[in-house]
Coordinates of C-alpha atoms and ligand atoms in Angstrom, one line a residue:
M1 CA 4.2 13.8 0.3
P2 CA 3.4 17.8 -0.8
E3 CA 2.0 20.3 1.6
L4 CA 0.7 23.6 0.6
P5 CA 4.3 24.9 -0.2
E6 CA 4.9 22.6 -2.6
V7 CA 1.1 22.3 -4.3
E8 CA 1.7 26.2 -4.5
T9 CA 5.2 25.9 -6.0
E10 CA 3.5 22.9 -8.5
R11 CA 0.8 26.0 -9.4
G12 CA 2.8 28.4 -9.9
R13 CA 5.2 26.4 -12.9
L14 CA 2.0 25.0 -14.1
A15 CA -0.1 28.2 -13.9
S16 CA 2.8 29.9 -16.4
R17 CA 2.8 27.1 -19.0
L18 CA -0.8 26.4 -19.3
Q19 CA -3.1 29.3 -18.1
G20 CA -4.5 30.6 -21.8
R21 CA -3.7 27.4 -23.8
K22 CA -6.0 25.1 -25.4
L23 CA -5.5 21.6 -25.0
A24 CA -4.9 20.4 -28.1
R25 CA -4.2 16.4 -27.1
V26 CA -4.9 14.8 -23.9
Q27 CA -3.9 11.2 -23.0
I28 CA -4.6 9.7 -19.3
R29 CA -2.9 6.6 -19.3
D30 CA -3.6 5.5 -16.2
P31 CA -7.5 4.5 -15.3
R32 CA -7.0 4.9 -11.5
L33 CA -5.9 8.9 -11.9
T34 CA -9.4 9.3 -13.3
R35 CA -11.7 6.6 -11.2
P36 CA -14.5 5.7 -11.3
D37 CA -14.6 7.7 -14.5
D38 CA -13.3 6.2 -18.0
P39 CA -10.0 8.2 -18.4
T40 CA -10.8 8.2 -22.2
V41 CA -14.0 9.8 -21.9
V42 CA -12.3 12.2 -19.4
A43 CA -9.4 12.9 -21.7
A44 CA -12.1 13.4 -24.7
V45 CA -14.0 16.0 -22.7
L46 CA -10.9 18.1 -21.8
E47 CA -9.2 18.0 -25.4
G48 CA -10.5 21.1 -27.0
D49 CA -11.0 23.2 -24.0
R50 CA -8.6 26.2 -22.9
V51 CA -7.6 27.0 -19.6
A52 CA -8.9 30.0 -17.8
E53 CA -6.7 29.4 -14.8
V54 CA -4.9 27.3 -12.6
E55 CA -5.5 28.4 -8.8
R56 CA -4.6 26.1 -5.1
R57 CA -7.0 25.7 -2.4
G58 CA -5.4 23.2 0.4
K59 CA -3.7 20.1 -1.6
Y60 CA -5.7 20.5 -4.3
L61 CA -4.7 22.0 -8.2
I62 CA -8.0 23.7 -9.6
V63 CA -7.6 23.9 -13.4
R64 CA -10.1 26.1 -14.6
L65 CA -11.6 25.6 -18.2
E66 CA -13.0 28.0 -20.4
S67 CA -15.7 25.8 -20.7
E68 CA -16.7 25.9 -16.8
R69 CA -15.0 22.6 -16.2
V70 CA -13.1 22.3 -13.5
L71 CA -10.3 19.6 -12.8
L72 CA -9.1 19.1 -9.7
V73 CA -6.0 17.3 -9.1
H74 CA -4.6 15.7 -6.0
L75 CA -1.1 15.0 -6.1
R76 CA -1.2 12.6 -2.7
M77 CA 2.3 10.7 -2.5
T78 CA 4.2 11.4 -5.7
G79 CA 2.0 13.3 -7.7
G80 CA 3.4 16.0 -10.3
F81 CA 3.9 18.2 -13.4
R82 CA 7.2 17.3 -15.6
Y83 CA 8.0 19.7 -18.7
A84 CA 10.6 17.0 -20.1
P85 CA 10.0 13.4 -20.3
A86 CA 9.9 11.9 -17.3
S87 CA 9.4 8.4 -15.7
H88 CA 6.1 7.2 -14.3
E89 CA 4.2 9.2 -16.9
R90 CA 0.5 8.8 -16.1
A91 CA -1.2 11.2 -18.2
V92 CA 0.3 13.7 -21.1
L93 CA -1.1 17.1 -21.9
E94 CA -0.4 18.6 -25.8
L95 CA -0.9 22.2 -25.9
D96 CA -1.8 24.3 -29.0
D97 CA 1.5 26.2 -28.5
G98 CA 3.5 22.9 -29.0
A99 CA 4.4 22.5 -25.3
R100 CA 4.1 18.8 -23.7
I101 CA 3.3 18.9 -20.0
A102 CA 3.6 15.5 -17.9
Y103 CA 2.0 14.0 -15.7
R104 CA 4.2 11.8 -13.5
D105 CA 3.1 9.5 -10.6
Q106 CA 5.6 6.8 -8.8
R107 CA 2.8 5.8 -6.4
R108 CA -0.1 6.2 -8.5
F109 CA -2.1 7.8 -5.3
G110 CA -2.9 11.0 -7.5
T111 CA -5.8 11.9 -8.8
W112 CA -7.8 14.3 -11.5
Q113 CA -11.8 14.7 -11.1
L114 CA -13.7 16.7 -14.1
L115 CA -16.4 18.6 -12.6
E116 CA -18.8 20.8 -13.4
R117 CA -18.0 24.4 -11.4
E118 CA -20.5 24.1 -8.8
D119 CA -19.6 20.0 -8.0
A120 CA -16.2 21.4 -7.8
E121 CA -16.7 24.3 -5.3
R122 CA -18.9 22.0 -3.0
H123 CA -16.8 19.4 -3.2
L124 CA -13.5 21.3 -1.9
D125 CA -16.1 23.3 0.5
I126 CA -16.6 20.3 2.8
R127 CA -13.4 19.0 3.0
L128 CA -11.2 22.5 3.4
G129 CA -11.3 24.8 6.2
P130 CA -9.9 28.4 5.3
E131 CA -6.8 28.5 3.4
P132 CA -4.1 29.5 6.3
L133 CA -2.5 32.2 4.6
E134 CA -5.7 34.3 4.1
R135 CA -8.2 36.1 6.2
G136 CA -10.5 34.0 7.2
F137 CA -8.3 31.9 8.9
T138 CA -8.7 33.8 12.2
K139 CA -7.7 33.5 15.7
A140 CA -11.2 32.6 16.8
F141 CA -11.5 30.3 13.8
L142 CA -9.0 28.1 15.2
A143 CA -9.8 28.6 18.5
G144 CA -13.5 27.3 17.5
R145 CA -11.9 24.1 16.3
L146 CA -9.4 23.5 19.0
A147 CA -12.1 24.2 21.7
D148 CA -13.3 21.2 24.2
R149 CA -11.0 18.9 21.6
A150 CA -8.9 15.9 23.5
A151 CA -6.8 14.9 20.6
P152 CA -3.1 16.0 20.3
V153 CA -2.8 19.4 18.8
K154 CA -0.8 17.6 16.1
A155 CA -3.4 15.4 15.5
A156 CA -6.1 18.6 15.2
I157 CA -4.2 20.5 12.5
L158 CA -3.8 18.2 10.7
D159 CA -7.9 18.1 9.7
Q160 CA -7.8 19.5 6.7
R161 CA -11.2 21.3 7.8
T162 CA -9.0 23.2 10.5
V163 CA -5.6 24.2 8.5
A164 CA -6.4 23.3 4.7
G165 CA -2.9 22.2 2.8
L166 CA -1.2 22.0 6.2
G167 CA 0.9 17.7 6.6
N168 CA 3.2 16.4 8.5
I169 CA 6.3 18.1 7.7
Y170 CA 4.6 22.3 8.3
S171 CA 2.5 21.0 11.2
D172 CA 5.7 20.2 13.4
E173 CA 7.8 22.8 11.9
A174 CA 4.5 25.3 13.1
L175 CA 4.5 23.7 16.6
W176 CA 8.1 24.3 16.9
H177 CA 7.6 28.1 16.1
A178 CA 4.8 28.8 18.5
R179 CA 6.6 26.3 21.1
I180 CA 3.8 24.1 21.9
H181 CA 4.3 19.9 22.3
P182 CA 2.7 18.6 19.4
Q183 CA 1.1 15.8 22.0
R184 CA -0.8 18.7 24.2
P185 CA -4.7 18.2 24.2
A186 CA -6.0 20.4 21.8
G187 CA -8.7 21.8 24.0
T188 CA -6.5 22.7 26.5
L189 CA -4.6 25.8 24.4
S190 CA -4.6 29.2 26.0
A191 CA -5.7 32.3 24.0
D192 CA -2.1 33.2 23.8
E193 CA -1.2 29.5 22.7
V194 CA -3.4 29.9 19.9
A195 CA -2.9 33.3 18.5
A196 CA 1.0 31.8 18.6
L197 CA -0.3 28.7 17.1
R198 CA -1.9 30.6 14.0
E199 CA 1.6 32.6 13.7
G200 CA 3.6 29.7 13.8
I201 CA 1.3 28.0 10.6
R202 CA 2.0 31.0 9.0
K203 CA 5.3 31.3 9.6
A204 CA 6.2 27.7 8.8
L205 CA 4.1 27.5 5.1
R206 CA 5.4 30.6 4.1
L207 CA 9.1 30.0 4.7
G208 CA 8.0 26.7 2.2
I209 CA 6.8 28.9 0.0
R210 CA 9.9 30.8 -0.3
H211 CA 12.1 27.8 -0.9
Q212 CA 9.9 26.5 -3.3
G213 CA 8.6 23.4 -1.0
A214 CA 10.9 20.7 0.1
D215 CA 12.9 18.0 -1.8
L216 CA 13.1 14.9 0.0
G217 CA 15.5 13.4 -2.2
D218 CA 12.8 10.5 -4.0
G219 CA 13.0 12.9 -7.3
A220 CA 9.0 13.8 -6.9
Y221 CA 10.0 17.7 -5.7
A222 CA 13.1 18.3 -7.3
G223 CA 14.4 21.8 -6.9
G224 CA 13.0 22.5 -3.7
R225 CA 15.1 23.9 -0.9
M226 CA 12.8 23.8 2.2
Q227 CA 14.9 21.0 3.7
E228 CA 17.5 22.9 4.2
R229 CA 15.6 25.2 6.5
F230 CA 13.9 23.1 8.5
N231 CA 13.6 23.4 12.6
V232 CA 12.9 19.9 13.9
Y233 CA 11.5 17.8 11.0
G234 CA 13.6 14.8 10.2
R235 CA 16.3 16.6 13.0
G236 CA 16.5 14.1 15.3
G237 CA 19.0 14.1 17.6
E238 CA 20.4 17.7 15.9
P239 CA 20.8 20.8 17.9
C240 CA 17.6 23.1 18.3
N241 CA 18.2 26.3 16.6
R242 CA 17.2 28.5 19.4
C243 CA 18.3 26.8 22.6
G244 CA 20.7 23.4 21.3
T245 CA 18.8 21.1 23.1
P246 CA 18.4 17.3 20.5
I247 CA 15.4 17.1 18.6
E248 CA 13.7 14.7 20.3
K249 CA 11.6 12.5 17.5
I250 CA 8.2 10.8 18.7
R251 CA 4.8 9.1 17.3
V252 CA 1.9 11.4 17.6
A253 CA -1.4 10.2 15.9
G254 CA 0.4 7.5 14.2
R255 CA 2.6 10.1 12.4
G256 CA 6.7 10.4 12.7
T257 CA 6.7 13.4 15.1
W258 CA 9.6 16.2 15.8
Y259 CA 10.0 18.8 18.1
C260 CA 12.5 20.0 21.0
P261 CA 11.9 18.9 24.7
T262 CA 13.3 22.1 25.9
C263 CA 11.6 25.0 23.7
Q264 CA 8.0 22.3 23.6
V265 CA 7.1 21.8 27.0
N266 CA 4.2 19.6 27.6
R267 CA 2.3 21.6 30.7
Ligands
ZN1 ZN1 14.6 24.1 21.7

């Protein structure tokens, strides 16, 4: 499932092809993509519009159009854009420069929502906290979101209103960087631990972006190299890169969770 680094990688690739281009022809082949809106209506409104910017917020791609409409794309499990014919094509964009961009999605959980600008902003604002790599993601903000919460810290940071764009992979990596056990009750973290967690989140996400996200071998995010750099995620039984202790796997908030029992003691 793509998280902030994978979506940011998609954004960069999409922006270089889409920004400034007119959508000459739009086909939406899967009605689930635009549900409850009629895909033929969405395609007809998109056709002829020009793309101003492609941005990202949390795990959403934001395609800003010259009409001031916004196409909000959420890739969910396996959504992604392809620049050559692909399997599981759910939509196709043909551009005024002759380029063809396919949206493929094997599991079909991805969504396209065409909204007016204000509606798109509202949609994002009620679902997402600050961008973790931007200035608004302060120690005070994170401390406030964790305070008085009995939930495991991992569950707390998976909440998109706390850390926009974080998911199962990068939360495990962030907690390892911060030396915090994933099951610690969120409200018990000290100020120093909150500061370490904020740094850990930012470090894990920056590494993911630098390595163009993670390719987990399912064909969804081919080309990423972050999977070779994981410190804990998916590494059960392998030695910790810091202390050599075998990495352990547990379940937290229903999610497979990897951590180092020596570096991340549950105090
Ligand atoms: Zn360790």
